[in-house]
PDB file of C-alpha atoms and ligand atoms in Angstrom:
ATOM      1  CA  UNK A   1     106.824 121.969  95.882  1.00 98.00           C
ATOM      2  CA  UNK A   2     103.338 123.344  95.549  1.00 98.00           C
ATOM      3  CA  UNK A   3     102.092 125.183  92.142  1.00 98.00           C
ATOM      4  CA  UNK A   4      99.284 127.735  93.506  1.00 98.00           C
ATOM      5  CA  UNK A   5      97.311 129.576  91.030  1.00 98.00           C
ATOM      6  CA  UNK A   6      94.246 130.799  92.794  1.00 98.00           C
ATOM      7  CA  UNK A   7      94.671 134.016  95.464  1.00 98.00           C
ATOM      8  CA  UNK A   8      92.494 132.017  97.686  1.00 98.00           C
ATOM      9  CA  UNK A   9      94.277 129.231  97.784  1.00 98.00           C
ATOM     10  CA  UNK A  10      97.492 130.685  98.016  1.00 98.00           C
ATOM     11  CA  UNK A  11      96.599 132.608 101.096  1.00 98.00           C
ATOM     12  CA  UNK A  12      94.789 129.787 103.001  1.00 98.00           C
ATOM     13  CA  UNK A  13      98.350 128.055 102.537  1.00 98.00           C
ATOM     14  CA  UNK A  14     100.514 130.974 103.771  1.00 96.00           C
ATOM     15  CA  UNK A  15      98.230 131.374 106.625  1.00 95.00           C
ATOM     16  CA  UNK A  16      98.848 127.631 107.325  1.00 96.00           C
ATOM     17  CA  UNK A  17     102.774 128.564 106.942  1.00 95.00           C
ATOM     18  CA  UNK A  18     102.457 131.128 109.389  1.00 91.00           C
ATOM     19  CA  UNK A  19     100.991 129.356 112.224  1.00 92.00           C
ATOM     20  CA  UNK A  20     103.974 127.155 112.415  1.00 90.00           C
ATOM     21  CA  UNK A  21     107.288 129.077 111.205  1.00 97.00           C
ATOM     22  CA  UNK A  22     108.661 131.465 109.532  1.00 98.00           C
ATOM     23  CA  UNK A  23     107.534 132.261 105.418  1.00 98.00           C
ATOM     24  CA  UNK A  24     110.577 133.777 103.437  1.00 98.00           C
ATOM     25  CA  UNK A  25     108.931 135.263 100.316  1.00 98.00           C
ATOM     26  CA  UNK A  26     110.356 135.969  96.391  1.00 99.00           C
ATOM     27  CA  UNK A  27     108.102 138.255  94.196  1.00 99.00           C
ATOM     28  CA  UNK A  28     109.264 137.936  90.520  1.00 98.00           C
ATOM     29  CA  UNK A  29     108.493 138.554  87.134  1.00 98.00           C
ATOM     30  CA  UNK A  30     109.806 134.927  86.336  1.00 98.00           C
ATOM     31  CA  UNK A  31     112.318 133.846  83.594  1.00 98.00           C
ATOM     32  CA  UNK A  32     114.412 133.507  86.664  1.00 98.00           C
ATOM     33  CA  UNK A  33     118.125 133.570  86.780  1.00 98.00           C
ATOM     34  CA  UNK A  34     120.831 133.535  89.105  1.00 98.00           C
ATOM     35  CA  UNK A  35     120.007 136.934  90.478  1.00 98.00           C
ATOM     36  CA  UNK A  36     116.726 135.149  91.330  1.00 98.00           C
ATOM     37  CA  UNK A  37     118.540 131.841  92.879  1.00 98.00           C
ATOM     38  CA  UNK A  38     120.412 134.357  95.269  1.00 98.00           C
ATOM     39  CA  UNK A  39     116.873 135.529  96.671  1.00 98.00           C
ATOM     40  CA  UNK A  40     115.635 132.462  96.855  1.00 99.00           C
ATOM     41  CA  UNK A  41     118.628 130.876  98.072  1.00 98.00           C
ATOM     42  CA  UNK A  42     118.240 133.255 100.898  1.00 98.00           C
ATOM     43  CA  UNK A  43     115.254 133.000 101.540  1.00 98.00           C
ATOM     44  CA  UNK A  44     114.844 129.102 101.845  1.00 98.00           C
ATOM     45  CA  UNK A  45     118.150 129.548 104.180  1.00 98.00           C
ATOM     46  CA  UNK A  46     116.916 132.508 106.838  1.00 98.00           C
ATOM     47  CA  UNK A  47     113.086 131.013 107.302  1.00 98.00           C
ATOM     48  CA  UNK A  48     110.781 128.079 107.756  1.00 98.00           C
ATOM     49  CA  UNK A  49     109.536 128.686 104.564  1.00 98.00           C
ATOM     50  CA  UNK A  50     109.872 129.767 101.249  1.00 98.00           C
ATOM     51  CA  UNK A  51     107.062 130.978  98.547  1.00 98.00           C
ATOM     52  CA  UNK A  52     108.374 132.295  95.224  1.00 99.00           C
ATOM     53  CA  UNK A  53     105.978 134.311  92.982  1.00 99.00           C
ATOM     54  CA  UNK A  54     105.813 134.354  89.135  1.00 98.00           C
ATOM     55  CA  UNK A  55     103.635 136.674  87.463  1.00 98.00           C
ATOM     56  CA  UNK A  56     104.387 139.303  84.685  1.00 98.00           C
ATOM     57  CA  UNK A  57     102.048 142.392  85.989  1.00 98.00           C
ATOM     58  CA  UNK A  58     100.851 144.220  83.478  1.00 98.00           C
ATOM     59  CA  UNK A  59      99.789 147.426  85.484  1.00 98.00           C
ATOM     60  CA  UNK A  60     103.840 147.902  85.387  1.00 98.00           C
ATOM     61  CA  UNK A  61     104.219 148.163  82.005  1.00 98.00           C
ATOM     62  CA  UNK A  62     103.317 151.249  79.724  1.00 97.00           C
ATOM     63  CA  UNK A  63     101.598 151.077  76.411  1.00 97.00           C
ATOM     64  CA  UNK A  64     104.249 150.225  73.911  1.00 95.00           C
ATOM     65  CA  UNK A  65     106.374 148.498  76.735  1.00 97.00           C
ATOM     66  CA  UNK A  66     107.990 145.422  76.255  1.00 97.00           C
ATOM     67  CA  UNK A  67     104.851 143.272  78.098  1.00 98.00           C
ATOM     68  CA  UNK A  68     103.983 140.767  75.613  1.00 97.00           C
ATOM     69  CA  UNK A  69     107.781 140.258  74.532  1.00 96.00           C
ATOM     70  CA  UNK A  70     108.376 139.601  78.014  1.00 97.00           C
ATOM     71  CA  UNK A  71     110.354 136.589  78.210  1.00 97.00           C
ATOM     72  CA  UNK A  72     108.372 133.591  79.824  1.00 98.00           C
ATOM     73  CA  UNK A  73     109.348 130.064  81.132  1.00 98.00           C
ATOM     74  CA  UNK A  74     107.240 128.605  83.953  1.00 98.00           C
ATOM     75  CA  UNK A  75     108.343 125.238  83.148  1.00 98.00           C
ATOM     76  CA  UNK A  76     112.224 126.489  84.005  1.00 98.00           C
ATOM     77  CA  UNK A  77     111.518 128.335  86.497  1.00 98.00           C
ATOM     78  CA  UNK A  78     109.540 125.465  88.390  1.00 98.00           C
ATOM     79  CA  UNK A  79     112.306 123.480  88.062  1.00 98.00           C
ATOM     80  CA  UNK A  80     115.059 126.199  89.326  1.00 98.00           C
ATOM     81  CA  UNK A  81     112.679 126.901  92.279  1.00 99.00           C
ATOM     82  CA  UNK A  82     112.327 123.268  92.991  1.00 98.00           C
ATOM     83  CA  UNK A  83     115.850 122.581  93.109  1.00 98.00           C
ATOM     84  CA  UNK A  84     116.529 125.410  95.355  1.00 98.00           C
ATOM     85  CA  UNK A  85     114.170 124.172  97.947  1.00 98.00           C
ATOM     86  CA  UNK A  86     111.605 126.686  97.601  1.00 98.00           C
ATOM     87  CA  UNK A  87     108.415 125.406  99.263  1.00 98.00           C
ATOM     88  CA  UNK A  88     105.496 127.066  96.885  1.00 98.00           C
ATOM     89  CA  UNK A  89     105.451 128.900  93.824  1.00 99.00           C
ATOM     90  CA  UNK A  90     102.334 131.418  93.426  1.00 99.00           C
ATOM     91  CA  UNK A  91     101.721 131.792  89.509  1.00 98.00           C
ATOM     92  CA  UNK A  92      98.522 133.333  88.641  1.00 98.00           C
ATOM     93  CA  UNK A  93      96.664 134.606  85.607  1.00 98.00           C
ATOM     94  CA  UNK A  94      96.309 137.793  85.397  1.00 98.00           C
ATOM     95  CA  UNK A  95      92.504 138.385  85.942  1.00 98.00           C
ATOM     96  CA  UNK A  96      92.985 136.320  89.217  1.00 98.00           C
ATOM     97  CA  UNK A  97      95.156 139.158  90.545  1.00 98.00           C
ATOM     98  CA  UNK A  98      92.674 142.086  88.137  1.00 98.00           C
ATOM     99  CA  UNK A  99      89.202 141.329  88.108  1.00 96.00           C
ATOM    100  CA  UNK A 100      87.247 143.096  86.023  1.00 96.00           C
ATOM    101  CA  UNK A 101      86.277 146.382  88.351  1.00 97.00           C
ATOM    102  CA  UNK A 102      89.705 146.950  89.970  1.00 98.00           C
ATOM    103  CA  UNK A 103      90.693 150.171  90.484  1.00 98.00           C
ATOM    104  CA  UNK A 104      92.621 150.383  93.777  1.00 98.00           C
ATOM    105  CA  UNK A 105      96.207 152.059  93.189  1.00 98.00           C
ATOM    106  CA  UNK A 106      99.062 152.033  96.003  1.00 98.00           C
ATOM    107  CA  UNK A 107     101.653 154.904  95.235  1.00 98.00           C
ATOM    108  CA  UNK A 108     104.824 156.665  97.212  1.00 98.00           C
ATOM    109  CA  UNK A 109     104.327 159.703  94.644  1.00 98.00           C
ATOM    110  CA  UNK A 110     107.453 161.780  96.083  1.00 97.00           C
ATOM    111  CA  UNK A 111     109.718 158.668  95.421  1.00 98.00           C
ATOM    112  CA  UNK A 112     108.518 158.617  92.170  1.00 97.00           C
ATOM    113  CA  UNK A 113     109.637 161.636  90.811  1.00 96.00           C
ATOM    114  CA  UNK A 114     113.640 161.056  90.026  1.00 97.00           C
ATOM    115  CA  UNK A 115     115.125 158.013  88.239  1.00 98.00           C
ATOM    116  CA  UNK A 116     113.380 155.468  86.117  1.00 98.00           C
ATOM    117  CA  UNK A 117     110.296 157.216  87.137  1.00 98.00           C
ATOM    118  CA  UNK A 118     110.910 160.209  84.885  1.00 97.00           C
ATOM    119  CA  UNK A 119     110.885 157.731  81.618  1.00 97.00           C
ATOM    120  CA  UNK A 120     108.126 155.461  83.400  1.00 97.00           C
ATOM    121  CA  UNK A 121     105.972 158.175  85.284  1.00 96.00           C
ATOM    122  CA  UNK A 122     103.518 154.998  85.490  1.00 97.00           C
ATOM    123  CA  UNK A 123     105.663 152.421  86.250  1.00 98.00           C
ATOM    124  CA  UNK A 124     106.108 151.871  90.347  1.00 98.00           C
ATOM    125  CA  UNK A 125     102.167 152.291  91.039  1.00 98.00           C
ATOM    126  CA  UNK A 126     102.234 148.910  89.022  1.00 98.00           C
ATOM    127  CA  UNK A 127     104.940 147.685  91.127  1.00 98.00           C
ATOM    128  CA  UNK A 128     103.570 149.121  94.477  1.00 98.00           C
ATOM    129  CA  UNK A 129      99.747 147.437  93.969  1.00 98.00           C
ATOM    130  CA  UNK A 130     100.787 144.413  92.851  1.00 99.00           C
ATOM    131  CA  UNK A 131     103.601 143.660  95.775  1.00 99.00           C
ATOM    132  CA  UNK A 132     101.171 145.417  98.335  1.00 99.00           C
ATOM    133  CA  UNK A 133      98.436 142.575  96.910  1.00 98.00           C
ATOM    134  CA  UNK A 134     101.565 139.875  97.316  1.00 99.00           C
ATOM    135  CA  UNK A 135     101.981 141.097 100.524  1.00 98.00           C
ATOM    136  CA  UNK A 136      98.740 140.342 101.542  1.00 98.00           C
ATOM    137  CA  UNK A 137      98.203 137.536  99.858  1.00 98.00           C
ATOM    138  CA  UNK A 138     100.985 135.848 100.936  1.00 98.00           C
ATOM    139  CA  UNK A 139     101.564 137.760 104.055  1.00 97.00           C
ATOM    140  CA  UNK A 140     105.268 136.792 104.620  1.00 98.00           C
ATOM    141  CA  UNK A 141     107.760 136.983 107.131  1.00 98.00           C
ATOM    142  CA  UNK A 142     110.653 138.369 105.116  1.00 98.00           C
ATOM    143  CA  UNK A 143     110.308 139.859 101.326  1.00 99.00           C
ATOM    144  CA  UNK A 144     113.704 139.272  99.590  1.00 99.00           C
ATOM    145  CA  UNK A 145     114.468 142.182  96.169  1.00 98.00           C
ATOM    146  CA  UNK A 146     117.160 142.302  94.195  1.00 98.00           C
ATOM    147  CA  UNK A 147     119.314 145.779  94.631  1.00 98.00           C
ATOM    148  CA  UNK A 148     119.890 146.181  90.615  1.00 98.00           C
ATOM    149  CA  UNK A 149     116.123 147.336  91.116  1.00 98.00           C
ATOM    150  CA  UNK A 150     117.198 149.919  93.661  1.00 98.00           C
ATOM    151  CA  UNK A 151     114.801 152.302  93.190  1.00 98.00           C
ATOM    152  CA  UNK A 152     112.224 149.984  92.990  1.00 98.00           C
ATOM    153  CA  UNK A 153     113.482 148.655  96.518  1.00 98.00           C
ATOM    154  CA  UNK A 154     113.639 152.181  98.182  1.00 98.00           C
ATOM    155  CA  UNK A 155     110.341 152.879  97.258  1.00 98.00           C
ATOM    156  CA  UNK A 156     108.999 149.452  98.962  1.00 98.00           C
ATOM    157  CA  UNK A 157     110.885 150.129 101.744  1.00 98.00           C
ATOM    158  CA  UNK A 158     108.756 153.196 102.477  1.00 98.00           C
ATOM    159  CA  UNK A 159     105.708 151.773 101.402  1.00 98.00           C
ATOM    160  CA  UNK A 160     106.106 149.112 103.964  1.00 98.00           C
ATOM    161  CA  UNK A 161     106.752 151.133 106.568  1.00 98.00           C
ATOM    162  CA  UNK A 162     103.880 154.216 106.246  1.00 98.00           C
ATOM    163  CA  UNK A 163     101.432 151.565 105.293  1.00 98.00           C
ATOM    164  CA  UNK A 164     102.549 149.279 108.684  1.00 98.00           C
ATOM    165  CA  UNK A 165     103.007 146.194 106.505  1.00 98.00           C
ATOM    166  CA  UNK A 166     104.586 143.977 109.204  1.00 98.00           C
ATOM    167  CA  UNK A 167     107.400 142.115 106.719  1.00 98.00           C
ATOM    168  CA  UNK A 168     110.931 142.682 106.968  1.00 98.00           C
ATOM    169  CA  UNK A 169     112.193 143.748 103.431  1.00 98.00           C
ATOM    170  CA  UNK A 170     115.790 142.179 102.496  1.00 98.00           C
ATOM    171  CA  UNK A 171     117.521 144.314 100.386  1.00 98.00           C
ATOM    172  CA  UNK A 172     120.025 141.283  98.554  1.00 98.00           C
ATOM    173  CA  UNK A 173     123.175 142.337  96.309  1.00 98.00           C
ATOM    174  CA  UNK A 174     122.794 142.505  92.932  1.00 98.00           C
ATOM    175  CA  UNK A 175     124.319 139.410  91.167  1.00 98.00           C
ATOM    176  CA  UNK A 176     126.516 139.880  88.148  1.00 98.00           C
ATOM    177  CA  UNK A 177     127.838 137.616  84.964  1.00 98.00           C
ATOM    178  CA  UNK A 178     131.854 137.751  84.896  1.00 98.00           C
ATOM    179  CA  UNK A 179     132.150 140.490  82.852  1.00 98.00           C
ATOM    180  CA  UNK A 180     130.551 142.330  85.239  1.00 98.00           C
ATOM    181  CA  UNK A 181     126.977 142.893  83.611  1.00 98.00           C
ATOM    182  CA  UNK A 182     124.246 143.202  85.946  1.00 98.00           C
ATOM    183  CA  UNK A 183     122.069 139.698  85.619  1.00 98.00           C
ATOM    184  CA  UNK A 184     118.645 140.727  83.623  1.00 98.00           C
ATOM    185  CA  UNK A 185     115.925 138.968  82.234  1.00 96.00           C
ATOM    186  CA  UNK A 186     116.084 141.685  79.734  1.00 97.00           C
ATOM    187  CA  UNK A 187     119.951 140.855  78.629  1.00 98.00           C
ATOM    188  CA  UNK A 188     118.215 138.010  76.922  1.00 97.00           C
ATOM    189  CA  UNK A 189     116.573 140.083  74.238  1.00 98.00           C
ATOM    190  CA  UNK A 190     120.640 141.892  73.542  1.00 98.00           C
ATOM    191  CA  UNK A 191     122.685 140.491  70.395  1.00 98.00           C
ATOM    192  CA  UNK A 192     125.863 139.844  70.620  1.00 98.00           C
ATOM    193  CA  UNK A 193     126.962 142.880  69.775  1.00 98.00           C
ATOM    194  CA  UNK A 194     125.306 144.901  72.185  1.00 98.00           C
ATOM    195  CA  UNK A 195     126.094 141.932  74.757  1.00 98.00           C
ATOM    196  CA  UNK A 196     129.635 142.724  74.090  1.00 98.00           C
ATOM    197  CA  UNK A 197     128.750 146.399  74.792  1.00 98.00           C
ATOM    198  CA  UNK A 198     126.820 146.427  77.655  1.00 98.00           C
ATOM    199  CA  UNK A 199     129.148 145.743  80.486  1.00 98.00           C
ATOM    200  CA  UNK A 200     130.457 149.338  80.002  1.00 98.00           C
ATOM    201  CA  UNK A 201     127.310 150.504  82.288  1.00 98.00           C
ATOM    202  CA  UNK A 202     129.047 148.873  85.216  1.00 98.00           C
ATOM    203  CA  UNK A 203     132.445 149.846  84.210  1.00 98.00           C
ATOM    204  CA  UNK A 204     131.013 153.611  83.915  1.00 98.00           C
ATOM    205  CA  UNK A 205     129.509 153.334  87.405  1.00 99.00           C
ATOM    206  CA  UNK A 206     132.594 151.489  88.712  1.00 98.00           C
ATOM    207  CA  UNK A 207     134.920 154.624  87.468  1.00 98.00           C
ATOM    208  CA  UNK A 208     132.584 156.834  89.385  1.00 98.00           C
ATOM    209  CA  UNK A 209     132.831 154.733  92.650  1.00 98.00           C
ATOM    210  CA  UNK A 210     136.419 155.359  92.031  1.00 98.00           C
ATOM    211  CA  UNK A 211     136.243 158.829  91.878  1.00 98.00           C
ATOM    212  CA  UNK A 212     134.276 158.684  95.320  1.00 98.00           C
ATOM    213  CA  UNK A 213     136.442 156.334  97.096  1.00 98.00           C
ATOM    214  CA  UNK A 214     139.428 158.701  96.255  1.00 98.00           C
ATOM    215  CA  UNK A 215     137.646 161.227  98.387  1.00 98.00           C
ATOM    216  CA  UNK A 216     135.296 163.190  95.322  1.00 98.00           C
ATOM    217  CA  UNK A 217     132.131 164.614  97.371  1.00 98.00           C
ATOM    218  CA  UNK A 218     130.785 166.584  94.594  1.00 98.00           C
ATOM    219  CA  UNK A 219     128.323 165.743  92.271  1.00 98.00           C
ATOM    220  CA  UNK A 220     129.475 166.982  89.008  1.00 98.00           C
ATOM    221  CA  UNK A 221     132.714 165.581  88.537  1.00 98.00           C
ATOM    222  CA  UNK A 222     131.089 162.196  89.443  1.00 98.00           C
ATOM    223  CA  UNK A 223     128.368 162.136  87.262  1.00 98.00           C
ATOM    224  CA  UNK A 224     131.003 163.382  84.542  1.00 98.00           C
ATOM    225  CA  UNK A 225     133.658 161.018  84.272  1.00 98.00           C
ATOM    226  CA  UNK A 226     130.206 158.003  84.138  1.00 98.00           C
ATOM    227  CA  UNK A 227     129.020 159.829  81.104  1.00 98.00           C
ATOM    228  CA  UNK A 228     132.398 160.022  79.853  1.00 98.00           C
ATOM    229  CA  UNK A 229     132.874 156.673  79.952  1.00 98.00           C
ATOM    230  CA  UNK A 230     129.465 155.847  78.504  1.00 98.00           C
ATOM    231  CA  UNK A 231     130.300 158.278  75.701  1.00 98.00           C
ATOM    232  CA  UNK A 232     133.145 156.104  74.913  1.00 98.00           C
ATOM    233  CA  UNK A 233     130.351 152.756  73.786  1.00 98.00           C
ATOM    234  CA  UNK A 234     128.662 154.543  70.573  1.00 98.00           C
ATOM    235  CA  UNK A 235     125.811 151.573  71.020  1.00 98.00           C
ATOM    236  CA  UNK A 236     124.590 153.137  74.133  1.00 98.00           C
ATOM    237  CA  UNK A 237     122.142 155.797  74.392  1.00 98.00           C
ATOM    238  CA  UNK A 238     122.108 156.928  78.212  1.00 98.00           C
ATOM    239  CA  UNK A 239     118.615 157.693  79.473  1.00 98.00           C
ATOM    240  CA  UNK A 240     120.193 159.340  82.854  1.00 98.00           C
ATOM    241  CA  UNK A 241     122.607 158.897  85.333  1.00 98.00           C
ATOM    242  CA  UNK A 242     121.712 160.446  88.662  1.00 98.00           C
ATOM    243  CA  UNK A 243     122.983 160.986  92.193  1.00 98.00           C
ATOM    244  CA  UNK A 244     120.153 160.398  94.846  1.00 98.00           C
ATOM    245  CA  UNK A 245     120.110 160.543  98.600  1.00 98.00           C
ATOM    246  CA  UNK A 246     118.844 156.906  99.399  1.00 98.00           C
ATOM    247  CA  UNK A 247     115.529 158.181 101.822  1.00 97.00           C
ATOM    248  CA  UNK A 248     113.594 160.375  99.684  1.00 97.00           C
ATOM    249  CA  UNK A 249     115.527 160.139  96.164  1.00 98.00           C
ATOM    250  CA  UNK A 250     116.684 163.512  95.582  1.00 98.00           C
ATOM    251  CA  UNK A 251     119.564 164.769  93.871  1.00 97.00           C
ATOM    252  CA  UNK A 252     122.081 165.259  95.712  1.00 98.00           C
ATOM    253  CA  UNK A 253     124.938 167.687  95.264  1.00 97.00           C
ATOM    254  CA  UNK A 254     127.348 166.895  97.501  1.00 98.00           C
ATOM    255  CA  UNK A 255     127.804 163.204  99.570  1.00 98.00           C
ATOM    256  CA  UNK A 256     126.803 163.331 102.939  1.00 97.00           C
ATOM    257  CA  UNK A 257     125.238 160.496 103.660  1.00 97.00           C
ATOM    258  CA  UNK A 258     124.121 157.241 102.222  1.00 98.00           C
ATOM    259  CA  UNK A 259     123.623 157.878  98.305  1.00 98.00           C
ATOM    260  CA  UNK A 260     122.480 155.979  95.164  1.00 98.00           C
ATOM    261  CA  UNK A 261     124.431 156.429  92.190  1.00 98.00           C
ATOM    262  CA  UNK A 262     122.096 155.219  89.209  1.00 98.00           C
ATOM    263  CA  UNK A 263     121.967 154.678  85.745  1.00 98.00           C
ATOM    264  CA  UNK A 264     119.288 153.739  82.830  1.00 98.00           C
ATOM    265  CA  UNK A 265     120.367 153.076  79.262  1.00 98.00           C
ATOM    266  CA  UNK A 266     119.854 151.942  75.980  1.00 98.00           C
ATOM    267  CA  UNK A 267     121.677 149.132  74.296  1.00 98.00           C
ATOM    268  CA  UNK A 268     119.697 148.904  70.894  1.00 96.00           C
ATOM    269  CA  UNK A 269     116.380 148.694  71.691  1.00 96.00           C
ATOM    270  CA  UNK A 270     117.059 146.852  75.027  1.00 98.00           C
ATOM    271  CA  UNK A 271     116.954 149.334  78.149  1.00 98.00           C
ATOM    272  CA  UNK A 272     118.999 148.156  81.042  1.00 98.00           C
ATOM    273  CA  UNK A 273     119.308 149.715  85.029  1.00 98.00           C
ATOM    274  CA  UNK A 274     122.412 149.641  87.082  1.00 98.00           C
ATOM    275  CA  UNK A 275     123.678 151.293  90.267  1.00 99.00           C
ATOM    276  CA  UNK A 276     126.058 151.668  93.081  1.00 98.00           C
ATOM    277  CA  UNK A 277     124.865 152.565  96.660  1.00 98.00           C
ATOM    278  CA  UNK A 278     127.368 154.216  98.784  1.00 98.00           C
ATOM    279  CA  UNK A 279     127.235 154.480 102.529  1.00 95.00           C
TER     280      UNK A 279
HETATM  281  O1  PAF B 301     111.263 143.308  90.360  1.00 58.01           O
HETATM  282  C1  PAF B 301     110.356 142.669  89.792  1.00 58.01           C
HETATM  283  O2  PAF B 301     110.579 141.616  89.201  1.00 58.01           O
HETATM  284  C2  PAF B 301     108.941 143.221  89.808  1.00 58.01           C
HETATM  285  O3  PAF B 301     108.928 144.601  89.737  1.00 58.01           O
HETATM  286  C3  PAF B 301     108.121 142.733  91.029  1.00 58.01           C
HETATM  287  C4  PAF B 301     108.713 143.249  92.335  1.00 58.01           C
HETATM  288  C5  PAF B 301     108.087 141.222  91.056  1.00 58.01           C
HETATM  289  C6  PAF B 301     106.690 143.256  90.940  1.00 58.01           C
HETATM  290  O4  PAF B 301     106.046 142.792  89.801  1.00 58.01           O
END
């Protein structure tokens, strides 16, 4: 497995993978876990190919954001992405992706209104430069993203298409410890307390599902009984739960169509995302 840390170098080897096959590709944050193996899993299974990148980008964090507590293990990772038959891994320093007079910005601003963009109104233009400079970089066949990051994916989705970005984007399940928790690099920085605690965002958005697949339509009720539920953990502090329509992330009154139930929330100091689409 390759270690790439230059952009040039990394793209004169993706254009070498795309002459003879099909490139899968991974964009991550690193401190990869078994969310991660299930993209890369997939990826290394449905193409020629398979390029993983690691790189904490700053332009998605906010001042006072958690970007130098980040949790960071290249040496891990390497070795996860190695044994899941990933063929490169694309880590580079941060002034190799920022040189000193960038200023480009790549935004989907009405996506960006709802959601984790009302507590981060900064937060996807980070994500959407730095995966539209992935993109080109590594110019792959397929893009694999986690669905705990549903917003996140919607928004890429869109981006893709109005900006003609020829890569298919793989939407992949979100992957879950037994107790239902949504996997997170994040749920490392949790004590054990709140550990214990924080499975009630899925069991919140599970009871709302509920509601829904015993024939509830409306809003209200469903948003409800999740904050009732939530109301029930005293060490969670709920930043929102919404109802979204899953093409242009607006609330949504009533289910008529394909829908995004999502939630942000603190546990502590620790803020964790988790959803439910429903189609
Ligand atoms: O989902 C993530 O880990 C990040 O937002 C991404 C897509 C790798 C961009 O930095």
């Amino acid at each position: 497995m390759k270690v790439i840390t230059s952009v040039t170098q990394m793209h004169a080897v993706a254009q070498q993978y795309a002459k003879d096959g099909t490139l899968g590709f991974v964009p991550t944050m690193g401190y990869l876990h078994e969310g991660h193996g299930s993209l890369i899993e997939r990826a290394v299974q449905e193409n020629d190919r398979a390029v993983v990148s690691v790189f904490v980008n700053p332009t998605q964090f906010a001042p006072g954001e958690d970007l130098s507590s980040y949790p960071r293990d290249l040496e891990k990772d390497l070795a996860f992405c190695q044994s899941l038959g990933a063929t490169a891994v694309f880590h580079p320093e941060p002034n190799e992706m920022y040189g000193p007079n960038f200023a480009a910005i790549v935004e989907v601003p009405s996506l960006t209104v709802n959601l984790c963009a009302r507590a981060r109104p900064s937060h996807f233009k980070g994500v959407c430069t730095v995966v539209a400079k992935l993109f080109n970089i590594v110019a792959p066949t397929r893009a694999y993203f986690g669905l705990k990051d549903a917003q996140q994916f919607f928004i890429l989705r869109r981006m893709v298409l109005d900006l003609n970005f020829p890569i298919e984007l793989v939407g992949c399940p979100t992957v879950r410890e037994a107790d239902g928790l949504a996997m997170s690099s994040r749920n490392s920085y949790l004590s054990l307390t709140e550990r214990k605690a924080a499975p009630i965002l899925h069991k919140a958005l599970e009871e709302g599902r509920a509601l829904i697949l015993a024939g509830e339509k409306k809003r209200a009720p469903i948003i409800d009984k999740i904050q009732r539920v939530l109301a029930t953990e005293p060490l969670v502090s709920l930043e929102y739960v919404e109802l979204v329509e899953t093409l242009g992330l607006r609330q949504t009154d009533e289910i008529t169509g394909e829908v995004l139930c999502a939630l942000a929330a603190r546990i502590g100091t620790t803020r964790l995302i988790d959803n439910f689409i429903f189609s």
